[in-house]
Coordinates of C-alpha atoms in Angstrom, one line a residue:
X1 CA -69.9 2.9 20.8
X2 CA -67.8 -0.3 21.3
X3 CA -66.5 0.2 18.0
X4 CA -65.5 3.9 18.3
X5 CA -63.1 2.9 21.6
X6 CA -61.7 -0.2 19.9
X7 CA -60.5 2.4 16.6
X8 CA -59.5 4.7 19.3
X9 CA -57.4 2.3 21.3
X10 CA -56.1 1.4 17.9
X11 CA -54.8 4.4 17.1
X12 CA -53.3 5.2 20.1
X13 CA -51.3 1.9 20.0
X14 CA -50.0 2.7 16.7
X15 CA -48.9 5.9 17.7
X16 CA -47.1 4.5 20.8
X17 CA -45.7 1.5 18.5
X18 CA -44.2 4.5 16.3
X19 CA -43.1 6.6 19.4
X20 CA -41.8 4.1 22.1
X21 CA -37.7 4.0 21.3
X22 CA -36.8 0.9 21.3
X23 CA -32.7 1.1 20.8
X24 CA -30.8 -0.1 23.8
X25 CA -29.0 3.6 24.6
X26 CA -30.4 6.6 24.2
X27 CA -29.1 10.0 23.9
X28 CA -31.2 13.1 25.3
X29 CA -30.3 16.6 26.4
X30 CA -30.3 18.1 29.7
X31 CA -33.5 20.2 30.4
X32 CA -35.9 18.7 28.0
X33 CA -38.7 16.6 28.2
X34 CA -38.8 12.7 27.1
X35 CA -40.0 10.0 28.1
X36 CA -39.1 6.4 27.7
X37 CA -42.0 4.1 26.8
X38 CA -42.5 0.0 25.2
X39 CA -45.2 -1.1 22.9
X40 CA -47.8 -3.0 24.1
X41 CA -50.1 -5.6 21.5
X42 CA -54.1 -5.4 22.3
X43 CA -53.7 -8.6 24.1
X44 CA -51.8 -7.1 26.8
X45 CA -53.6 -4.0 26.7
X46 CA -56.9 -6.4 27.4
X47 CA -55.5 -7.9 30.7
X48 CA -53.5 -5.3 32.4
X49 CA -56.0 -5.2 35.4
X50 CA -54.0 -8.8 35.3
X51 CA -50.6 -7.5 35.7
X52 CA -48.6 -4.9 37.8
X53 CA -46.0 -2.7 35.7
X54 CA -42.7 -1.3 37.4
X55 CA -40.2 0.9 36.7
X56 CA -36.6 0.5 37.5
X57 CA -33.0 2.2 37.8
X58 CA -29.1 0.5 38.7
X59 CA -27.8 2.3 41.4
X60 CA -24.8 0.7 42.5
X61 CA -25.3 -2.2 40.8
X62 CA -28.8 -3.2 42.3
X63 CA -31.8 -2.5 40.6
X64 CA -34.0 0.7 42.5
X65 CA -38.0 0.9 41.8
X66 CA -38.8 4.5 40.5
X67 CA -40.9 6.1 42.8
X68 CA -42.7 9.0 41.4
X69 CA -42.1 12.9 42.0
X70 CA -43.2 16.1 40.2
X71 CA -40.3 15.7 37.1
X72 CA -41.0 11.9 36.7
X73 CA -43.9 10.6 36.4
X74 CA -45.1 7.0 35.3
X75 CA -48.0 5.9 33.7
X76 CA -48.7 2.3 32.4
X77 CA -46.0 1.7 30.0
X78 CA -45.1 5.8 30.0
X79 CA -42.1 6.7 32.1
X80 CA -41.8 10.6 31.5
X81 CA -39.3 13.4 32.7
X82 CA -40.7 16.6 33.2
X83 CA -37.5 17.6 32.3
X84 CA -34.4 15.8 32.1
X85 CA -31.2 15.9 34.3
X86 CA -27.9 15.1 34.0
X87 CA -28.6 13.2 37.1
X88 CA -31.0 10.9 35.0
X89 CA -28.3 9.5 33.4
X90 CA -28.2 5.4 33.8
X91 CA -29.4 1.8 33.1
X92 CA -33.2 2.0 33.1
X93 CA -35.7 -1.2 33.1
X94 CA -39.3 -2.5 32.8
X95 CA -40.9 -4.8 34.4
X96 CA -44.2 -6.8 34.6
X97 CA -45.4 -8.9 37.8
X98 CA -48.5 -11.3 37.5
X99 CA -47.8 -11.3 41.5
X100 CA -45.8 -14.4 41.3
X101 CA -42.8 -13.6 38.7
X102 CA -41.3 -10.5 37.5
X103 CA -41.0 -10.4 33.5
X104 CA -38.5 -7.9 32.1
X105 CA -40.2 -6.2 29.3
X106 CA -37.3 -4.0 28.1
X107 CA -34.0 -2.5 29.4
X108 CA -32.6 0.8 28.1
X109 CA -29.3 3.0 28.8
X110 CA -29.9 6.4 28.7
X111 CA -27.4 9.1 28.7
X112 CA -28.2 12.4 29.7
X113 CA -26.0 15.3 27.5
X114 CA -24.8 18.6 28.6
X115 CA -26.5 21.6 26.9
X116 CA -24.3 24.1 24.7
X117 CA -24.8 27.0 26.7
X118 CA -23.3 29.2 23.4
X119 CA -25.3 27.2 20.5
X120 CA -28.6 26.2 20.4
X121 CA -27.9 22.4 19.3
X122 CA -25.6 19.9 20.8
X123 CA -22.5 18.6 18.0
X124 CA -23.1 14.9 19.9
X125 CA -26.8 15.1 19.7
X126 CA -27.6 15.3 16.1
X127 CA -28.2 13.1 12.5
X128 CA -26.6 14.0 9.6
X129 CA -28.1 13.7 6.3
X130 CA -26.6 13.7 3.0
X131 CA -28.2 14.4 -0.4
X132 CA -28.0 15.5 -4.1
X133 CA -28.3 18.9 -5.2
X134 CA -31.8 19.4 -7.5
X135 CA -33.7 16.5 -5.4
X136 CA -36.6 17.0 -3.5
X137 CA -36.9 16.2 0.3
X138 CA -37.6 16.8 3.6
X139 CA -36.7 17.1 7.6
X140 CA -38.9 15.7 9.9
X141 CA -39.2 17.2 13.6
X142 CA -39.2 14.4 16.3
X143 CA -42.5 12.7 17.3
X144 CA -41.9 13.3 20.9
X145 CA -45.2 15.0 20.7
X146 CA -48.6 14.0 18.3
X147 CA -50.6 17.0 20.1
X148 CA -51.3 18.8 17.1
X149 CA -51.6 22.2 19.4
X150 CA -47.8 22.4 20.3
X151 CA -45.8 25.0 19.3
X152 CA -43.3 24.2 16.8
X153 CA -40.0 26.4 15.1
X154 CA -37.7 25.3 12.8
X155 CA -34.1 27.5 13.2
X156 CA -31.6 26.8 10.6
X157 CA -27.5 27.3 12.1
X158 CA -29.7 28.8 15.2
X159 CA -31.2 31.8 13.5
X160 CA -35.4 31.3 12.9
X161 CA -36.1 29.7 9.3
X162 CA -38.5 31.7 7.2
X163 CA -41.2 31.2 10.4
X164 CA -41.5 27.6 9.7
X165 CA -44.1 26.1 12.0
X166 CA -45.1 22.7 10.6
X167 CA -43.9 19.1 11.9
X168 CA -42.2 18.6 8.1
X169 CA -40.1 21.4 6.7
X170 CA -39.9 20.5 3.1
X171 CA -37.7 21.5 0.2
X172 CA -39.2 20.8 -3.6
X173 CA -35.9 21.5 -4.9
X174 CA -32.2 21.3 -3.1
X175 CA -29.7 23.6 -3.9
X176 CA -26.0 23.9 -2.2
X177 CA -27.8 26.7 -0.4
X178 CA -29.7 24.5 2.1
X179 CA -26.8 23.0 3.5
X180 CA -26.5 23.6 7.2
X181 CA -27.7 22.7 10.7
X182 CA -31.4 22.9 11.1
X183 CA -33.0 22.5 14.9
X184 CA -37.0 22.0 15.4
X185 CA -38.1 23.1 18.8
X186 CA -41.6 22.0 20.2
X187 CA -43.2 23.6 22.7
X188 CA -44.9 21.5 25.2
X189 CA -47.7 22.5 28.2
X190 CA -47.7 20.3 31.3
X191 CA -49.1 21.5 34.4
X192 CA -49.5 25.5 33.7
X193 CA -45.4 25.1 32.6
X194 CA -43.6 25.1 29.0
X195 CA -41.5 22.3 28.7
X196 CA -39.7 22.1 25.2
X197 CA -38.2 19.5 23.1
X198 CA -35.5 19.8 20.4
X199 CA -34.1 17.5 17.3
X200 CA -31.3 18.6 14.8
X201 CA -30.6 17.6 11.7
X202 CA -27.0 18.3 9.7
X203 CA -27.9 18.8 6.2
X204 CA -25.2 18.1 3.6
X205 CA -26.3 18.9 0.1
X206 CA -23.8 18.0 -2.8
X207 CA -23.6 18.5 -6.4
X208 CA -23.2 14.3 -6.7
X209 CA -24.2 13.0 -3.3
X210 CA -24.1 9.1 -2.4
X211 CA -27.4 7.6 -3.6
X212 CA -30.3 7.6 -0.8
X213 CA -30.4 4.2 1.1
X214 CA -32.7 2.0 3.2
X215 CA -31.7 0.6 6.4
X216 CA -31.5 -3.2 6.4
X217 CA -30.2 -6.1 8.3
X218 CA -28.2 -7.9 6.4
X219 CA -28.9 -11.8 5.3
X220 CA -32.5 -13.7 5.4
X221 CA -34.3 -15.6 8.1
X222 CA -32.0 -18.7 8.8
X223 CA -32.1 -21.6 11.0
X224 CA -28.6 -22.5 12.7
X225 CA -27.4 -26.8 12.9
X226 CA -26.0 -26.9 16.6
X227 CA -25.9 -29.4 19.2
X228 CA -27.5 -29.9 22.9
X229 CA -24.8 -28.3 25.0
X230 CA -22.9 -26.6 22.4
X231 CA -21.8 -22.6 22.6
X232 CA -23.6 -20.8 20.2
X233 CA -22.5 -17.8 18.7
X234 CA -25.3 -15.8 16.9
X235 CA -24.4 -12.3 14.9
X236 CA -27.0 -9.7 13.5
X237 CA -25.6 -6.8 11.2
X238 CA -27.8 -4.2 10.0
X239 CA -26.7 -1.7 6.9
X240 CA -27.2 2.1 7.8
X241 CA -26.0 3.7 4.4
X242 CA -23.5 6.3 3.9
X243 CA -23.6 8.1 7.3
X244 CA -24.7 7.0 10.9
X245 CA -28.4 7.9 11.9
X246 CA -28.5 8.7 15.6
X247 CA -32.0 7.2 16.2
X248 CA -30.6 4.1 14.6
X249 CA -30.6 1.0 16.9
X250 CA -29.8 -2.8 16.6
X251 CA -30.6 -5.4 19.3
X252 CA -32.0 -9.0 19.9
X253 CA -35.1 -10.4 21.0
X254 CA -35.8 -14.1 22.1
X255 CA -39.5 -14.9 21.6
X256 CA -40.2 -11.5 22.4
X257 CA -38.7 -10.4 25.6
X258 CA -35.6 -8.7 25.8
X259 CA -32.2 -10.7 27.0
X260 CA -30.3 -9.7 29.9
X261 CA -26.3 -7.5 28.7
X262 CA -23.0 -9.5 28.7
X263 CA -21.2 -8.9 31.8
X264 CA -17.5 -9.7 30.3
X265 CA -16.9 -12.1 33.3
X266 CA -17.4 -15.6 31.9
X267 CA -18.3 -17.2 35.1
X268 CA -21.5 -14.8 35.9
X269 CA -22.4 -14.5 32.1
X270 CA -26.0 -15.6 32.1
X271 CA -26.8 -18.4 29.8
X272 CA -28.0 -16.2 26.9
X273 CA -26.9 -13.1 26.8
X274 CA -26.6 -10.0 24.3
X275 CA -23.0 -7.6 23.7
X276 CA -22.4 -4.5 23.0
X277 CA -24.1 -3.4 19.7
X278 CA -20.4 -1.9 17.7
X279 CA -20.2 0.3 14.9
X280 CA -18.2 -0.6 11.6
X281 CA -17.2 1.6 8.4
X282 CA -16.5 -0.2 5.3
X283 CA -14.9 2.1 2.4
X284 CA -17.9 4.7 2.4
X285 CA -20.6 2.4 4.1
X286 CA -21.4 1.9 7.7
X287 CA -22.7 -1.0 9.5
X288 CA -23.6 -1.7 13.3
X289 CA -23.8 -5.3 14.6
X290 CA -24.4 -7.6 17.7
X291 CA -24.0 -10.6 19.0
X292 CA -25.7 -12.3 20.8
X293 CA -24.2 -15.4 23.1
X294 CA -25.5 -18.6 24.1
X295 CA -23.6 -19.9 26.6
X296 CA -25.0 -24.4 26.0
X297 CA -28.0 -24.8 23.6
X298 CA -31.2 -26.8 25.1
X299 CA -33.7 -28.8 24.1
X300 CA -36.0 -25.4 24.8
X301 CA -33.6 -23.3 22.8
X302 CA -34.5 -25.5 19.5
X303 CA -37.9 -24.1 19.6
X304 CA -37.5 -20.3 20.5
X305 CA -37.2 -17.2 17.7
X306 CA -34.1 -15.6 18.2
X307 CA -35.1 -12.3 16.8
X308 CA -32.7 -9.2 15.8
X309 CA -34.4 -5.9 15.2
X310 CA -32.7 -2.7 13.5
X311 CA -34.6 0.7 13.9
X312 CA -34.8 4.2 12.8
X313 CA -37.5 6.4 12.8
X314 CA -39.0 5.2 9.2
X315 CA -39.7 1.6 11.2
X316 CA -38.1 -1.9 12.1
X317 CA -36.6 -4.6 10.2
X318 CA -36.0 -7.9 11.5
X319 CA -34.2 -10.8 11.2
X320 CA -35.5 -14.3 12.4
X321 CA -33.1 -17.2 13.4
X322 CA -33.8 -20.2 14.6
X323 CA -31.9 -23.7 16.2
X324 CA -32.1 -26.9 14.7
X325 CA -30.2 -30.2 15.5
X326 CA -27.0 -31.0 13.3
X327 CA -26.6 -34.5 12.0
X328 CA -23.1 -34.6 12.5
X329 CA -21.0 -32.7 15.8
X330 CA -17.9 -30.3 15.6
X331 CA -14.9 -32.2 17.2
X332 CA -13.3 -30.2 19.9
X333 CA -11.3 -27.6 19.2
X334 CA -8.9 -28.9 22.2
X335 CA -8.8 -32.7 21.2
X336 CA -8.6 -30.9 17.5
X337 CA -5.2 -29.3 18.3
X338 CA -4.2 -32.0 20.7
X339 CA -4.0 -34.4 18.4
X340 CA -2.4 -32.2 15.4
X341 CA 0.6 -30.7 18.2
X342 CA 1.4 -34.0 19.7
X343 CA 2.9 -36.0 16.2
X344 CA 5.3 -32.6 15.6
X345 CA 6.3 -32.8 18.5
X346 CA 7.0 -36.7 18.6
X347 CA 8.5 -36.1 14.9
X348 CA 11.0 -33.0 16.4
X349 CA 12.0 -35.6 19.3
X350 CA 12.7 -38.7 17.4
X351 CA 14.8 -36.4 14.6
X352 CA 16.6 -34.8 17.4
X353 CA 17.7 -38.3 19.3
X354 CA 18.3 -39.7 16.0
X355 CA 21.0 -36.4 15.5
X356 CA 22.6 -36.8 18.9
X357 CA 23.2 -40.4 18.7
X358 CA 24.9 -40.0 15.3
X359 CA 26.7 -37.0 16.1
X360 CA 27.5 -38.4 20.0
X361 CA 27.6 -42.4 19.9
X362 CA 31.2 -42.8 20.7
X363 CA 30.4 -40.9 24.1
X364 CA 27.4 -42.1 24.4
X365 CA 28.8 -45.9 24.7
X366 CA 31.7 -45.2 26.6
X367 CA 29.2 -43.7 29.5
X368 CA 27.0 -46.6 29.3
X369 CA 30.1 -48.9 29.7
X370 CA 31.1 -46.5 32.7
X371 CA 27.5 -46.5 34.7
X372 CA 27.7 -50.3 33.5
X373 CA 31.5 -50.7 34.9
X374 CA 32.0 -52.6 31.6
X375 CA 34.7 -50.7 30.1
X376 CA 38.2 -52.7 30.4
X377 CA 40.9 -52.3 27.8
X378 CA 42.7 -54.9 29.6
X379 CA 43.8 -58.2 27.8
X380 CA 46.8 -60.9 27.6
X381 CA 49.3 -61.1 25.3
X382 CA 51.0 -64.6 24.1
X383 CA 54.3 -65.7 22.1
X384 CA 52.3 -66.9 19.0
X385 CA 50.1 -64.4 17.2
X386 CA 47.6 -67.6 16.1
X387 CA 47.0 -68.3 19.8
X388 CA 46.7 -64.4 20.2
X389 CA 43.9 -64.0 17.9
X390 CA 42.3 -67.2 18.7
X391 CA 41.9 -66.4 22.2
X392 CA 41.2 -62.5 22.0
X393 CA 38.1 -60.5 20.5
X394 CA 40.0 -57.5 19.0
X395 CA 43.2 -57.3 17.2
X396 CA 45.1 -54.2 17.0
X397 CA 47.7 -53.2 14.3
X398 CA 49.9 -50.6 14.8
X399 CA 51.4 -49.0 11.0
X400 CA 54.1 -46.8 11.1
X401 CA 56.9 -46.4 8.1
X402 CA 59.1 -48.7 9.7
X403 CA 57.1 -51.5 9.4
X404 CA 59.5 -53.8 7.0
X405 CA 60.2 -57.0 8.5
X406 CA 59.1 -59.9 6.7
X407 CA 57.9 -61.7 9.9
X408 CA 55.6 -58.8 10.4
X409 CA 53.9 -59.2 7.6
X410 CA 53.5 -62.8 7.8
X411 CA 52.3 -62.1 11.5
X412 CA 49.8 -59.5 9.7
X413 CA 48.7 -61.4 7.0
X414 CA 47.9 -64.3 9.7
X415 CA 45.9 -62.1 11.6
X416 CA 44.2 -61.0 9.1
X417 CA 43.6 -63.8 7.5
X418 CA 41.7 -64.8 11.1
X419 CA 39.4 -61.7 11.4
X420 CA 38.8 -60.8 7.6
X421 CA 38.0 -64.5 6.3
X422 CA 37.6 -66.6 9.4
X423 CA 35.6 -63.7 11.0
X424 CA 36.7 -64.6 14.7
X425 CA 37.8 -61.5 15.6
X426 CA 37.9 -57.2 14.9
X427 CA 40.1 -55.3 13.7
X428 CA 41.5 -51.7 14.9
X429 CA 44.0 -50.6 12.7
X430 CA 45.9 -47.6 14.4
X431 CA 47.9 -45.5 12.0
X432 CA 50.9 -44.2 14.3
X433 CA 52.6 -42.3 11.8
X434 CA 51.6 -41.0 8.5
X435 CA 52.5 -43.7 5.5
X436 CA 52.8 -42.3 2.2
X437 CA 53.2 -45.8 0.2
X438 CA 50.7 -48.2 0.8
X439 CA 51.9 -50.8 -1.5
X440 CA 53.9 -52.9 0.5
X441 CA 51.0 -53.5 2.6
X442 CA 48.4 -56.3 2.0
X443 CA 45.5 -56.2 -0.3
X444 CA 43.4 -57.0 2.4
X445 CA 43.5 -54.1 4.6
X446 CA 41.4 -52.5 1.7
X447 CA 38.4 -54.8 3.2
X448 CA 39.1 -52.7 6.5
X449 CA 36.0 -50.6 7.1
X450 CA 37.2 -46.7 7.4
X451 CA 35.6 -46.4 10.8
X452 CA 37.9 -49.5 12.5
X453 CA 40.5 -47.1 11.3
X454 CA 41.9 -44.6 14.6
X455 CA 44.5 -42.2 13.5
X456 CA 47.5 -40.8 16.1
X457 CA 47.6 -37.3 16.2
X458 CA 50.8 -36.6 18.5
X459 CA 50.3 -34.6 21.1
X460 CA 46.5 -34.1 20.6
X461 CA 46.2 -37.4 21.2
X462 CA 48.0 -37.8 24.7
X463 CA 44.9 -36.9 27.2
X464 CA 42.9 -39.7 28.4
X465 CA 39.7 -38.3 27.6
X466 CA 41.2 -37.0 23.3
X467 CA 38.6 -38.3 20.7
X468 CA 41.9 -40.7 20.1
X469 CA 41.4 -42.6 23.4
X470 CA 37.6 -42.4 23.1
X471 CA 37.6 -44.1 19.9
X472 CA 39.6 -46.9 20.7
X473 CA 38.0 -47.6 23.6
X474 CA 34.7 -47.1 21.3
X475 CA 35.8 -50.4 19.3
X476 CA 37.1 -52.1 22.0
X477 CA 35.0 -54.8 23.7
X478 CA 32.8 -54.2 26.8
X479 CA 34.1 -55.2 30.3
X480 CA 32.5 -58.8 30.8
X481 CA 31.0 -59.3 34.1
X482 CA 33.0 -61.0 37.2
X483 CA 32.1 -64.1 37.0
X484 CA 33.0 -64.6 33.1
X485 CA 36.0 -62.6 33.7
X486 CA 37.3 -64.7 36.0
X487 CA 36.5 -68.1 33.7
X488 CA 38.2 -66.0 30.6
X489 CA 41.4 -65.7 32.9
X490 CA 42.0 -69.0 33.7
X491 CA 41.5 -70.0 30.0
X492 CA 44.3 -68.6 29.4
X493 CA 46.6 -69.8 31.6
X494 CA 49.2 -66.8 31.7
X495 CA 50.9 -68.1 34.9
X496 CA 51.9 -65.9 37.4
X497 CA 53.9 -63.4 34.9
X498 CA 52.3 -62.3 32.1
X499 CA 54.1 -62.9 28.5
X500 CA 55.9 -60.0 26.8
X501 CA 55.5 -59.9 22.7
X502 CA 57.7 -60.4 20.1
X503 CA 58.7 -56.9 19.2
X504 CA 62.0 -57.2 17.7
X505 CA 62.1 -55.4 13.7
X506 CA 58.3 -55.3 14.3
X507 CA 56.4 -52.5 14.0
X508 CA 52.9 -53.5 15.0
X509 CA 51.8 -55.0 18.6
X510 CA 48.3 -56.9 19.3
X511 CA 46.8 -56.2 22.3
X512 CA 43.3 -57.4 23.6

């Protein structure tokens, strides 16, 4: 006798294994039966005079215990509506309570779908399945019901097929004739009333159809290197074939309970946390996949199975991942970028002050000598050119055609002479007027660097602020301060009238 109710307890939790759905949203139709149901292993089933199971709906964001009624009813893990409404529609949970914490088994969305009032199927509520002309196969009515009593028809395009009554309506050989929609209706009895239950199926039968897949996730088992602390990222993608099941579900598991739905709001994400499962098509192949976020790895995260299951009605897959400790840690992607924007943007800096001071330095010196107040053009002028250049820090010659006198150009040749070989003073050569023979000049202004060189432009050199005028006062000296100006003053002892320059048959001046 013990043996005969352990089989039988066996049986039925193979059945409910098979039955319970298990994907995250659901889609039903309005005015059938279904129930929502989770698996339970013998262990459990052993202790449930240990635990309390309840039954939950959101409303309004809050979580609202199911209290039973005539249309839903709950047993043990069994919560069944006798029918559905479109009212039903919603987040639904599970939960078991050993009196001191509440455990959430599972959590599903279920959508409720508006009946075609004109058709006998739904076009959002069925699978489609493709397949080659000549092949054997067959449609399978859901397993909503295993009471082998209930009444079952199978309707192909909504018109009764060939008074087909059994759970499998099978085809030894397809032709492009079986194409079309095919809908099994079961027949239920609850209570002295007829409940019924549909599923349809879109047949597509082609002369060279894609080849007949499995569903799979995609990749091995794999542990993870990660650090204490660190966001974790973990993705699952399962393989559906050449079309999209509708019973077809992906999700994640974590030592097997269910994790709690990303929010989208970082700052109330829970610390692990599942998205949105999403659907991709790849050239003729579709995919679904999920990820599922860990918002900073623990110690007690190293030692849990991060599980992710893909189902369809032929059974589960699953894919195990686990968290192990990496030798070496990931450097910040904010120092990382940090450090790789900061030397551009030094680099861009330091090439465009280098630009502006080439391009600007004249200004740029004659401001600092004006913030300084060091900018005099000021200086004394004496009888003998010798004493001139000894006592003065610039010396400027002033060319123009009619520079011919023989005095001049021993003056000029002195004063060269000083600056270019005794280096104790500069020279600014001003060209006044354009000279077109050089050759009476001396050698020596060939040493002249080109940039001591300032050339008159007539009337586009008469403002103060022309680049003429800024140039000259470029070369010039700096003001010294007051107390060295006065010193330099008395050094030179101009008296109390200042010393006019030889200027007769002379075409250059020097001024300090």
């Amino acid at each position: 006798m013990p043996l005969m109710i352990f089989l039988l307890m066996f049986i039925i939790g193979s059945a409910t294994e098979k039955l319970c759905p298990l994907r995250a949203s659901i889609d039903i139709l309005e005015g059938e039966y279904f129930f929502l149901c989770f698996p339970e292993s013998m262990q459990e089933r052993f202790q449930k005079a240990e635990y309390t199971i309840n039954w939950y709906k959101e409303n309004a964001g809050k979580q609202k215990l199911i209290k039973e009624t005539h249309r839903i009813v709950s047993q043990m893990n069994f919560l069944e509506f006798w029918p559905a409404e479109l009212s039903d529609s919603g987040n639904y949970s599970v939960t078991r309570s050993d009196g001191k914490q509440n455990f959430t088994i599972q959590q599903w969305t279920l959508n409720v779908l508006e009946r075609n009032k004109s058709s006998c199927f739904n076009e959002n509520h069925l699978t489609t399945e493709i397949k080659n002309a000549g092949s054997g196969h067959s449609l399978k009515c859901n397993d909503l019901s295993v009471n082998e009593n209930d009444s079952i028809t199978w309707y192909k395009d909504c018109k009764n097929y060939q008074n087909k009554t059994e759970r499998e309506l099978d085809f030894k050989t397809l032709t492009i004739q079986h194409s079309g929609i095919y809908t099994c209706k079961i027949l239920i009895t609850h209570e002295g009333k007829i409940f019924h239950s549909t599923s349809t199926i879109h047949l597509v039968v082609e002369e060279d159809a894609p080849e007949a897949v499995t569903l799979e996730i995609v990749g091995l088992d794999e542990e993870v290197e990660t650090q204490i602390g660190k966001e974790e990222i973990l993705n699952c993608t399962g393989f559906l074939g050449y079309f999209v099941p509708e019973d077809a579900s992906l999700y994640w598991s974590i030592n097997h309970t269910f994790p709690e739905k990303c929010s989208g709001i970082p700052e109330n994400e829970p610390s692990i946390c599942e998205e949105e499962f999403k659907k991709l098509h790849i050239g003729n192949k579709f995919y679904v996949t999920r990820l599922l976020r860990i918002k900073k790895v623990t110690e007690e995260d190293m030692h849990r199975n991060f599980t992710c299951m893909l189902q369809d009605d032929e059974g589960t897959r699953i894919k195990v991942v686990k968290l192990k400790k990496g030798n070496t840690q990931d450097l910040p992607v904010h120092m990382f970028t940090t450090g790789m924007v900061l030397p551009v943007i030094f680099l861009c800096v330091a090439v465009i002050v280098v630009v502006v001071c080439v391009t600007f330095r004249v200004d740029l010196v004659l401001f600092y000598r004006i913030i300084c107040r060091r900018d005099d053009t000021a200086g004394a002028v004496v009888d003998d050119i010798h004493s001139f250049i000894d006592k003065s820090r610039r010396l400027i010659i002033i060319l123009s055609q009619n520079y011919i006198s023989d005095r001049a150009i021993y003056e000029l040749e002195s004063g060269l002479h000083k600056a270019l070989v005794e280096r104790k003073t500069k020279i600014i050569l001003i060209e006044y007027m354009p000279i077109s023979d050089y050759n009476f000049l001396p050698e020596s202004l060939s040493l002249l660097p080109s940039q001591r060189v300032v050339k008159w432009k007539k009337d586009k050199s008469l403002p103060v602020n022309s680049r003429f005028w800024k140039n000259l006062r470029y070369l010039m000296p700096a003001k010294p301060t007051k107390s060295n100006t006065k010193g330099r003053y008395n050094n030179l002892d101009l008296g109390s009238k200042g010393v006019q320059p030889w200027t007769g048959g002379c075409d250059f001046n020097a001024v300090l």
